[in-house]
Coordinates of C-alpha atoms and ligand atoms in Angstrom, one line a residue:
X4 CA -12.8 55.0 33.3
X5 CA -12.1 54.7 29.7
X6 CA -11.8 51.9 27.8
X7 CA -10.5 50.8 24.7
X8 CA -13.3 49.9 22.1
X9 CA -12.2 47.5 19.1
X10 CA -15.1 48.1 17.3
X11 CA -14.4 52.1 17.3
X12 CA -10.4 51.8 17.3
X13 CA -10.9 54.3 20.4
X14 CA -10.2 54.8 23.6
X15 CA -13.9 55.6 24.9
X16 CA -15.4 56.5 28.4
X17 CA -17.1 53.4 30.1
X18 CA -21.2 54.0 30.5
X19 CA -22.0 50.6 31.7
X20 CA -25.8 49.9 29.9
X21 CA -26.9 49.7 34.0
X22 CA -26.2 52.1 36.4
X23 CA -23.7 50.4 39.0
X24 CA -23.6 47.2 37.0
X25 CA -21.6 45.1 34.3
X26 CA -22.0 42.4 32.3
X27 CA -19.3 40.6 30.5
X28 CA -18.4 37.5 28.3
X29 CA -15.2 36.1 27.8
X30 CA -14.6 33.5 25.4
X31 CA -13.2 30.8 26.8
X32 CA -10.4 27.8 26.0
X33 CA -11.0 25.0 23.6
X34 CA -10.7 21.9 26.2
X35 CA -9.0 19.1 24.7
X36 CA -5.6 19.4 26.1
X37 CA -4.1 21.4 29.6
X38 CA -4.5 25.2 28.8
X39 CA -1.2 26.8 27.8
X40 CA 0.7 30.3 28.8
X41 CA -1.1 32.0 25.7
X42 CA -4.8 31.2 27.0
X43 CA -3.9 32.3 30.5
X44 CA -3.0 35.9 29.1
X45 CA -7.1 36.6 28.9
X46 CA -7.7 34.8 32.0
X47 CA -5.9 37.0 34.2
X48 CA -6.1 40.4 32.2
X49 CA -9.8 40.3 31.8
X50 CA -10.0 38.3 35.8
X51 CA -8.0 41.7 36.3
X52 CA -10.4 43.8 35.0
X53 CA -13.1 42.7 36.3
X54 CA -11.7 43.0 40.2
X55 CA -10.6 46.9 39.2
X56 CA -14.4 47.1 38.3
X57 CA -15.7 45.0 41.6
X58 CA -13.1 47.9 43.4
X59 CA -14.9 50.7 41.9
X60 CA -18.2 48.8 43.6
X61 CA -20.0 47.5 40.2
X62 CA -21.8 44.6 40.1
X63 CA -19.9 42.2 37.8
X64 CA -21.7 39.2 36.0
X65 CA -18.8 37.4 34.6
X66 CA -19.4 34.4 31.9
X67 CA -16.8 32.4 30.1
X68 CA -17.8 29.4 28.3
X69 CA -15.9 25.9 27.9
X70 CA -15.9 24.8 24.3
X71 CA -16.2 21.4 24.4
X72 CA -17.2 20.1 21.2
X73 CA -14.9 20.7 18.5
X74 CA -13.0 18.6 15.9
X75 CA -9.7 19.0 18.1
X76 CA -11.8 17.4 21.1
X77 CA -13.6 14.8 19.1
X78 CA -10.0 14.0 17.4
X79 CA -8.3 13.2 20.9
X80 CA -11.5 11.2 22.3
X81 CA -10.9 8.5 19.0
X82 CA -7.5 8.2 19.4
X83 CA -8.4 7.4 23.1
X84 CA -11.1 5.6 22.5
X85 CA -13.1 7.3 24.3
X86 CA -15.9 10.3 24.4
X87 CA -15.6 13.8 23.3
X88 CA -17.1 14.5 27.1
X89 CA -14.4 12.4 29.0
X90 CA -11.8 14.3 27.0
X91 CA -13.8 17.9 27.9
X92 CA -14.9 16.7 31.4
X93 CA -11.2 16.1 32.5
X94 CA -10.0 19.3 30.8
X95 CA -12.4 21.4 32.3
X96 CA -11.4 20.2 35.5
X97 CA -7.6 20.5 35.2
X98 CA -8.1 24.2 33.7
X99 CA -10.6 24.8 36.2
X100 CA -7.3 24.2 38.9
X101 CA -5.0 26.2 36.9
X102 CA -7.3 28.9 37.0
X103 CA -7.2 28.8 40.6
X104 CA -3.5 28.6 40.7
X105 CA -3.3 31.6 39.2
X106 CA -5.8 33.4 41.8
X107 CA -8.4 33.8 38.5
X108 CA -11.8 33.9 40.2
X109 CA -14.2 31.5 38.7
X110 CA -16.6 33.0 36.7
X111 CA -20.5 33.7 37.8
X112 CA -21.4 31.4 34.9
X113 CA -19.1 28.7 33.1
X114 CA -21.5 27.6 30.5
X115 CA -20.2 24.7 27.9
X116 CA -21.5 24.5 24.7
X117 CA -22.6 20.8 24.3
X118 CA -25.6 21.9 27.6
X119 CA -26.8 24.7 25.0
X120 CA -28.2 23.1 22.3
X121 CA -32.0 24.0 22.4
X122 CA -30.5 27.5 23.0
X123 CA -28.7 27.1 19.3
X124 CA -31.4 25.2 17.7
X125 CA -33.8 27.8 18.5
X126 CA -31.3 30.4 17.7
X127 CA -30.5 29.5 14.0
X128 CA -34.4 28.7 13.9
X129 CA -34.7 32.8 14.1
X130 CA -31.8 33.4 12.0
X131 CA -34.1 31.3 9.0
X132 CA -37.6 32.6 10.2
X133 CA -35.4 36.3 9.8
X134 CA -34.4 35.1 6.0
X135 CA -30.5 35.2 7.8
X136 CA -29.4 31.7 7.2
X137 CA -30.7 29.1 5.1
X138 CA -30.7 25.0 5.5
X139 CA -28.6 23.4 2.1
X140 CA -29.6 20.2 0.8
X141 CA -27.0 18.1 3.1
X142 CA -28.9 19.8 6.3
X143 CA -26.4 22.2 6.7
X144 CA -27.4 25.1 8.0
X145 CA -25.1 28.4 7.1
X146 CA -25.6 32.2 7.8
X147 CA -26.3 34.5 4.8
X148 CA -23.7 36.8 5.1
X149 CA -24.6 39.7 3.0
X150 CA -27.9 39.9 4.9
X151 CA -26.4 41.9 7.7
X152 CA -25.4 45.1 6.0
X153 CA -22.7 45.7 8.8
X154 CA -20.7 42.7 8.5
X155 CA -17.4 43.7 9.0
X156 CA -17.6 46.3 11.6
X157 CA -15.4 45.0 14.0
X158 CA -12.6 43.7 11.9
X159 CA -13.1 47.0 10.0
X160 CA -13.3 44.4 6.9
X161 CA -14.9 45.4 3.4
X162 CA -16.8 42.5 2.1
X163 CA -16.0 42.4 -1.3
X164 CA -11.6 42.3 -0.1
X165 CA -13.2 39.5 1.9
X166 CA -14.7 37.5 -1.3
X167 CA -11.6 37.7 -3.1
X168 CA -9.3 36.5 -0.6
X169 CA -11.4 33.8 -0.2
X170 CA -11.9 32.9 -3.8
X171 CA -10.5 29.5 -3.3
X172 CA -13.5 28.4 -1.3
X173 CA -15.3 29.0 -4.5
X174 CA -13.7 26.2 -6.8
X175 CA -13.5 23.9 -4.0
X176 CA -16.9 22.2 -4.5
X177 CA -17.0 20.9 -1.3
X178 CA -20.0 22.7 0.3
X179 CA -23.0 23.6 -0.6
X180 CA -22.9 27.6 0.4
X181 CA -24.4 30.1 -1.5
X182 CA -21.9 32.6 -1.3
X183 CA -18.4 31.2 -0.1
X184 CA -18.7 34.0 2.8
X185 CA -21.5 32.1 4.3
X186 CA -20.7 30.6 7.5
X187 CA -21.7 27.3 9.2
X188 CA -24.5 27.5 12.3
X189 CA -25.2 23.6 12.0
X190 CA -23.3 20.5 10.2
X191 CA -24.3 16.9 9.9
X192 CA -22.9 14.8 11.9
X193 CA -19.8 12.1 10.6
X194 CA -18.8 8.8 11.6
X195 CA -17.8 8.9 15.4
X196 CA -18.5 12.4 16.3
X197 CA -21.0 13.4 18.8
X198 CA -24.4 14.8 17.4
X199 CA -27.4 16.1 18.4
X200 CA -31.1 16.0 16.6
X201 CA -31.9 19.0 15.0
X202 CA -34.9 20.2 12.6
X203 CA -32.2 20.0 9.8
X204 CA -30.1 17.5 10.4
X205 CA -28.7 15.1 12.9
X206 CA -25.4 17.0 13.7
X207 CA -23.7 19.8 15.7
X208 CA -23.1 23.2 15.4
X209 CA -20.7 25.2 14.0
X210 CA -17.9 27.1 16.7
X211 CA -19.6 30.9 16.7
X212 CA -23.4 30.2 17.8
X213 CA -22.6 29.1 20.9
X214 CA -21.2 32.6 22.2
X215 CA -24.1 34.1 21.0
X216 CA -26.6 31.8 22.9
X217 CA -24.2 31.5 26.0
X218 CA -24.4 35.7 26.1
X219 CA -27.8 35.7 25.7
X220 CA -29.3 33.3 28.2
X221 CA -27.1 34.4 31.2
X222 CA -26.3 38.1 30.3
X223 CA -29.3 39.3 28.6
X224 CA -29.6 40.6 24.5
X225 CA -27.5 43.3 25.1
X226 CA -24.2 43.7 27.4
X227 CA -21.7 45.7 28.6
X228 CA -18.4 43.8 27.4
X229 CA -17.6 40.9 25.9
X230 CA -13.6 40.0 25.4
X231 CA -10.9 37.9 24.5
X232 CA -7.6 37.7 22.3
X233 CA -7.4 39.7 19.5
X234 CA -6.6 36.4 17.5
X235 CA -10.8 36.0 18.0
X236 CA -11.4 39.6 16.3
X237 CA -11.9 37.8 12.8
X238 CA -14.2 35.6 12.2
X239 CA -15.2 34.9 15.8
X240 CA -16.6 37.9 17.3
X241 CA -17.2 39.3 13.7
X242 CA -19.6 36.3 13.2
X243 CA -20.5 36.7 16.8
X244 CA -22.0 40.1 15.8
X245 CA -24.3 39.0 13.2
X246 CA -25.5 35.8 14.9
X247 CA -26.4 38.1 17.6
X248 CA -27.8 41.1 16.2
X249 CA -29.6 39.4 13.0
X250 CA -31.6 37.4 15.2
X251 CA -32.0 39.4 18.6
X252 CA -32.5 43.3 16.4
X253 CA -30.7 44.8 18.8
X254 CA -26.9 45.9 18.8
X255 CA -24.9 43.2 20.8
X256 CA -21.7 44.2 23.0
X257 CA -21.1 47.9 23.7
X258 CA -17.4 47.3 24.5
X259 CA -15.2 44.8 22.3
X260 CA -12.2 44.2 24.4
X261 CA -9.1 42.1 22.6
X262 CA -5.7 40.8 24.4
X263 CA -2.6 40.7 22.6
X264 CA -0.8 37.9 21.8
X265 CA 2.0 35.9 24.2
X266 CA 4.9 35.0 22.3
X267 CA 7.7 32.6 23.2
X268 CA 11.6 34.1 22.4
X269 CA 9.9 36.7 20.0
X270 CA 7.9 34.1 18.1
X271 CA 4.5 33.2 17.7
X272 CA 4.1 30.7 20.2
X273 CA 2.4 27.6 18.4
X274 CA 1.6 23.7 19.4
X275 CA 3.2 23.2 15.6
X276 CA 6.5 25.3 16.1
X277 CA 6.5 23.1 19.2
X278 CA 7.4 26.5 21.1
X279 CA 4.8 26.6 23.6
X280 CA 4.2 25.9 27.3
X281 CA 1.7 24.8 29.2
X282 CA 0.5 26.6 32.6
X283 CA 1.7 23.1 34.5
X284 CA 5.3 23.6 32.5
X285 CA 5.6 26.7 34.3
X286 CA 4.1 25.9 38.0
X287 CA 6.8 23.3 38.4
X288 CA 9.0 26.1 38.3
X289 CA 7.8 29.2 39.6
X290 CA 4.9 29.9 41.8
X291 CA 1.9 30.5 39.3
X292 CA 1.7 34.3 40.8
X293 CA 4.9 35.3 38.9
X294 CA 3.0 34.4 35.7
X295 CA 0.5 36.4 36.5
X296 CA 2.3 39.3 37.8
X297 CA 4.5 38.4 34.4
X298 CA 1.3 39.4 32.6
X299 CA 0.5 42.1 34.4
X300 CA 3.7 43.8 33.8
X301 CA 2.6 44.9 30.0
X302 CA -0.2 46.1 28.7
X303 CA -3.3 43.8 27.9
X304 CA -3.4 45.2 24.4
X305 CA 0.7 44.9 23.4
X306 CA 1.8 41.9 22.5
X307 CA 4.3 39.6 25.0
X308 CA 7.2 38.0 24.7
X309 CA 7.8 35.3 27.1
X310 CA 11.4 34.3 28.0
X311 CA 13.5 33.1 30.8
X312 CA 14.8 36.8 31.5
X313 CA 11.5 38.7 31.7
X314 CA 10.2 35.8 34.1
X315 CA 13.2 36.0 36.3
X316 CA 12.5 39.7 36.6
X317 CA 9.3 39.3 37.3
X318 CA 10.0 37.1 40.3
X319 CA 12.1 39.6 41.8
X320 CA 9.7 42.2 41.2
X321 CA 7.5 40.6 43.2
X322 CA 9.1 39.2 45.7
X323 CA 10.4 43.1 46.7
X324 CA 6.3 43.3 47.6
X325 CA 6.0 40.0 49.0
X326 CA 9.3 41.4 51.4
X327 CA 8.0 44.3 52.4
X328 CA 5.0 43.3 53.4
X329 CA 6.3 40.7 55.6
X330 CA 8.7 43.7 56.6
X331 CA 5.9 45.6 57.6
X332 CA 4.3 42.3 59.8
X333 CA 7.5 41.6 61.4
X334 CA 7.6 45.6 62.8
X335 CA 3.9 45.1 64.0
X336 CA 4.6 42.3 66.1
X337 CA 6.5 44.7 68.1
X338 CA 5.4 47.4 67.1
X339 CA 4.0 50.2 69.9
X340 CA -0.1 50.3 70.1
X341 CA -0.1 54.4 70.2
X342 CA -2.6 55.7 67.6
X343 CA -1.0 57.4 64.2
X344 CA 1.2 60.4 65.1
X345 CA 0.7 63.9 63.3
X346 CA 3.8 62.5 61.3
X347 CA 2.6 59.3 60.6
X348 CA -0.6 60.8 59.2
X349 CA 0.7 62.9 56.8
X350 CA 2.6 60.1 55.6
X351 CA -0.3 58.2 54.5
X352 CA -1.8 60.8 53.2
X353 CA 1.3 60.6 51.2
X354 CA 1.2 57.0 50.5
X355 CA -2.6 57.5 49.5
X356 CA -1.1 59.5 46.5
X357 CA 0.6 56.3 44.9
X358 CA -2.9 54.9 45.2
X359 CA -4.4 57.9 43.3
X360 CA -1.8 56.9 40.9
X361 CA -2.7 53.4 40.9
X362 CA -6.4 54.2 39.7
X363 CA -5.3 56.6 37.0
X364 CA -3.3 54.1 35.4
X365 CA -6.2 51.5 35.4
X366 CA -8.7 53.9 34.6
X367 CA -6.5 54.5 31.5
X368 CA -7.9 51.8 29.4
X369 CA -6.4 49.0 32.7
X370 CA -2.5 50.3 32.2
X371 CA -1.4 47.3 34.6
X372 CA 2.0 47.8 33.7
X373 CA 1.6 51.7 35.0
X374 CA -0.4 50.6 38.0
X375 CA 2.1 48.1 39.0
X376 CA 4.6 50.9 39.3
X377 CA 2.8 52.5 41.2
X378 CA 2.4 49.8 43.7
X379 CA 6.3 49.7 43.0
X380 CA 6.9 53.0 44.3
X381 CA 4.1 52.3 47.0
X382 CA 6.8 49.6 47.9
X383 CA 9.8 52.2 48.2
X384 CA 7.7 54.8 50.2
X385 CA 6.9 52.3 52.7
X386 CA 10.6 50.6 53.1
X387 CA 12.2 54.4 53.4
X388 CA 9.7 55.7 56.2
X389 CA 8.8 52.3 58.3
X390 CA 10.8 51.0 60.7
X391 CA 11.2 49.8 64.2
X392 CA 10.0 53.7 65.9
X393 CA 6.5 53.4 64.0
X394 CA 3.4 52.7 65.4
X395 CA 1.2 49.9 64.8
X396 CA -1.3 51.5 63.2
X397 CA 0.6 53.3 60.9
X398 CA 2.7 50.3 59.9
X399 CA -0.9 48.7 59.2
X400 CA -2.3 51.2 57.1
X401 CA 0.9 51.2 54.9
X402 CA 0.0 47.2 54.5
X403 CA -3.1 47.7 54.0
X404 CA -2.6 50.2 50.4
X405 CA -0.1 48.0 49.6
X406 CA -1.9 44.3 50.0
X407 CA -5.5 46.0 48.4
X408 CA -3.8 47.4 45.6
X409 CA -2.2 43.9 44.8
X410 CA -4.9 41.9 45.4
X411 CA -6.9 44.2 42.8
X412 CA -4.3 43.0 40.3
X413 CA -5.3 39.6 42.2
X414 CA -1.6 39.3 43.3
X415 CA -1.3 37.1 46.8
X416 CA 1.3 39.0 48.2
X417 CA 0.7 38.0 52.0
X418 CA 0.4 34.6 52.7
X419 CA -1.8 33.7 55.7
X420 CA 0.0 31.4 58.0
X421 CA -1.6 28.1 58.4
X422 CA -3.0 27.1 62.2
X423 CA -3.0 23.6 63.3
X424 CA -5.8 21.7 64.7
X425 CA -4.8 22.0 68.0
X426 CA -4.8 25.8 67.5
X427 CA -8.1 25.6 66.1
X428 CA -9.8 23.5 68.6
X429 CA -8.5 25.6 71.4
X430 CA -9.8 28.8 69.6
X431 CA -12.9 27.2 69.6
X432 CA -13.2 26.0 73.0
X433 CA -12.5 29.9 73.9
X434 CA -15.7 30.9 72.2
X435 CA -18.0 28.4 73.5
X436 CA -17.3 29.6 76.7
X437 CA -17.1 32.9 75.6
X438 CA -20.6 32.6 74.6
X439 CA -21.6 30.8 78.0
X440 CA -20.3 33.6 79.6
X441 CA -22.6 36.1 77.2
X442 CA -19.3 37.8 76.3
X443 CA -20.5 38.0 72.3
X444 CA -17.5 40.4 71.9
X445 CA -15.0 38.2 72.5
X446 CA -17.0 35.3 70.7
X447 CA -17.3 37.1 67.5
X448 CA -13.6 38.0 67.8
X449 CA -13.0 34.4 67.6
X450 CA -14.7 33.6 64.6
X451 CA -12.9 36.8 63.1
X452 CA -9.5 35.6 64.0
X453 CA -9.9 32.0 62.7
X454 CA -12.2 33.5 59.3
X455 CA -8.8 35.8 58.7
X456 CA -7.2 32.5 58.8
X457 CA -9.4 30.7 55.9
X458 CA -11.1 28.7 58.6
X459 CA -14.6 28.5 58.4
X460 CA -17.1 27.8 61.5
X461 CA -20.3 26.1 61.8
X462 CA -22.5 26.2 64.7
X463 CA -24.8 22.7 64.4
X464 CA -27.0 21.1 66.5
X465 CA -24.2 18.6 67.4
X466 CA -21.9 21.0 68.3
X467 CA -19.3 23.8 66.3
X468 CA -17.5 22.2 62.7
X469 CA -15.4 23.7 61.2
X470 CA -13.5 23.1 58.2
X471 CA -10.5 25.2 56.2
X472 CA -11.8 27.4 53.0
Ligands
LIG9 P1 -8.7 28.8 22.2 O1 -8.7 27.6 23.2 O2 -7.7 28.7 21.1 O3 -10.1 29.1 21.7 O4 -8.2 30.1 23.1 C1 -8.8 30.5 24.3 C2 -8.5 32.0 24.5 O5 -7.0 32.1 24.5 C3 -8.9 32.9 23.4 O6 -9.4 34.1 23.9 C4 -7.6 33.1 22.6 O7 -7.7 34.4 21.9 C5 -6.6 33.2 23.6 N1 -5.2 32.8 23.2 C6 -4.8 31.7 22.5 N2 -3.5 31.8 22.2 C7 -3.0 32.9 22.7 C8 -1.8 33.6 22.8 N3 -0.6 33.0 22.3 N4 -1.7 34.8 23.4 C9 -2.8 35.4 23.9 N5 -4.0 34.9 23.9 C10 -4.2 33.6 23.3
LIG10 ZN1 -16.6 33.1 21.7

């Protein structure tokens, strides 16, 4: 598998730093408003790459953080009159739903900033002890940045282009750096923001520590990947790097993975420009899985535009899977129960070559857009040979490539149909006596029926509950 490294400009082979394992950050959104189209693009592609990893059978530890203190946050909760945390708390939860909507799994860890204080404090306490950073006379705390001799690596920046475009931060007198490079780990706190005590100051931090102490309490000093859109690459995950590094001494993310950008009509989409949607915009018009597929249908790295045309043919690409997989259900109902003929073998044998295709592509740096033609072409093989004279289990093996290649790109393509209560509760009755009967076959049958379903049993001392996943 070979990914693509920003921090080498290559395409390089993936050695995960633990045999069978990966860990992985991804920054997450800023919450002080409902996420929009552009933050979804890293949801899904990096939710994408992680279930293509899962697939291959590694062990994924996924973390993406909730920013939720920042001046955009603390600027909504005053003109609300209310706290920074009721304006994160309720936009955690609504992008938490969105999320969902869009089939991204949650993450193993969602850490937010404002519960990782002590992490930071103690953080930027090694960055001073290490002679990296340094408290001014306000009690703001800023790192040195010429005192990690590799600042720059990522962004392939020079320092000294770096100082003069940033000359103006020089004259402005407003600060108290040494060296207008330096960056803030700590501020004091102003009238009506949140703030925390600190050795330096009462205050809060500045934006980059808290990815650094995030990654390193729930993934360890060093990790396998850590991701997010490219607009991050400078200064985030440049700053990122020598937060980490200065203080920890060892290097920080072996793989630097950066989305592209989602543009709107061929511009930069921007709250300003008033050219942007939210996810909600789009789920009142489409079903949130033609975003995603939408996404899916470029590659993470190129930018996107996003317009009415490309999302209409995007719904019609995926509603040609969503048909022919409920083609291929509607021939099993009636279909005959013989095992595969000699024929029927060879065919998915055939079929099995699409999914060869499939795992090139994504093992080519995650080419979704390659890897959904191949499910494409999947699609066509499967409409051309099934039909009413094919066996059951040959139409179910066809479904079967089709629905696990999707559902790797986390596409629902097969709705399960919903049961009613009644359904249920006869179901269940079945079983009990099932059991009472010692037929365990038919019992655990049962459970595997109505668990297909997304109903979920319980066997308690009162009796069997069950409730819908
Ligand atoms: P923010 O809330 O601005 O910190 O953004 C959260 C994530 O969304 C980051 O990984 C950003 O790089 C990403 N992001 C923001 N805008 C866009 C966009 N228009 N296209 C792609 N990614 C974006
Ligand atoms: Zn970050």
């Amino acid at each position: 598998m070979k990914v693509y490294n920003t921090l080498s400009r290559k395409k390089e082979e993936f050695v995960p730093l633990e045999e069978g394992k990966v860990s992985m950050y991804v920054c997450g959104p800023t919450v002080y408003n409902l996420i929009h189209i552009g933050n979804a693009r890293p949801m899904i592609v990096f939710d994408t790459v992680r279930r293509y990893m899962e697939h291959k059978g590694y062990e994924v530890n996924y973390v993406s953080n909730f920013t939720d203190v920042d001046d955009k946050i603390i600027k909504k909760a005053n003109e609300e009159g209310t706290d920074a945390s009721v304006i994160s708390e309720r936009y955690i939860a609504e992008c938490k739903k969105d999320m969902e909507a869009l089939n991204v799994k949650p993450a193993t860890t969602h850490p937010k900033a404002t519960c990782e204080i002590d992490g930071m404090i103690d953080m930027i306490n090694t960055l001073i002890d290490k002679g990296h950073a340094y408290a001014a006379e306000d009690g703001t705390v800023y790192f040195k940045t010429r005192s990690f001799a590799e600042y720059g690596k990522l962004s392939h920046k020079n320092l000294d282009d770096l100082r003069s475009g940033e000359r103006s931060l020089l004259v402005s007198g407003e600060d108290q750096k040494h060296d207008p490079l330096d960056f803030v780990l700590w501020k004091p706190k102003k009238e009506g923001e949140p703030f925390w005590t600190a050795p330096w100051c009462e205050g809060r931090p500045g934006w980059h520590i808290e990815c650094s102490v995030m990654s390193k309490k729930y993934l360890g000093d060093e990790i396998d990947i850590h991701a997010g859109g490219e607009d991050l690459i400078f200064p985030h995950h440049e700053n990122e790097i020598a937060q980490s590094e200065a203080a920890n001494g060892k290097p920080f993310a072996k793989y630097w993975m950066h989305n592209g950008f989602l543009n709107i009509d061929n511009k930069k989409m921007s709250k300003s420009l008033g050219n942007f949607f939210t996810v909600r915009d789009i789920s009142e018009k489409y079903d949130l899985q033609v975003l995603r597929f939408f996404m899916l249908s470029a590659h993470y790295r190129s930018p996107l535009n996003f317009s009415a045309e490309l999302m209409e043919a995007a719904k019609n690409g995926l509603d040609r899977i969503v048909t022919s997989v409920s083609n291929l259900n509607f021939l099993m109902e009636s279909a005959d129960e013989r095992e595969m003929s000699e024929t029927e073998a060879q065919l998915i044998t055939e079929a099995k070559g699409f999914v060869d295709k499939f795992d090139e592509a994504m093992d080519d740096d995650f080419n979704t857009a390659d890897a959904v033609s191949a499910i494409f072409e999947l699609v066509k093989f499967a409409n051309t040979h099934a039909d009413a004279a094919s066996g059951r289990a040959f139409l179910q093996a066809l479904k079967e490539e089709i629905v696990m290649l999707s559902d790797i790109c986390g596409l629902i393509v097969e709705r399960k149909q919903e049961m009613l209560d009644e359904e249920i509760e006869v179901l269940i009755q079945e079983r009990q006596e099932a059991r009472k009967a010692k037929n365990f076959a038919r019992a655990d049958e049962i459970r595997n029926i109505l668990t297909d379903k997304g109903i979920i049993l319980e066997d308690t001392r009162e009796g069997v509950k069950w409730k819908r996943a």
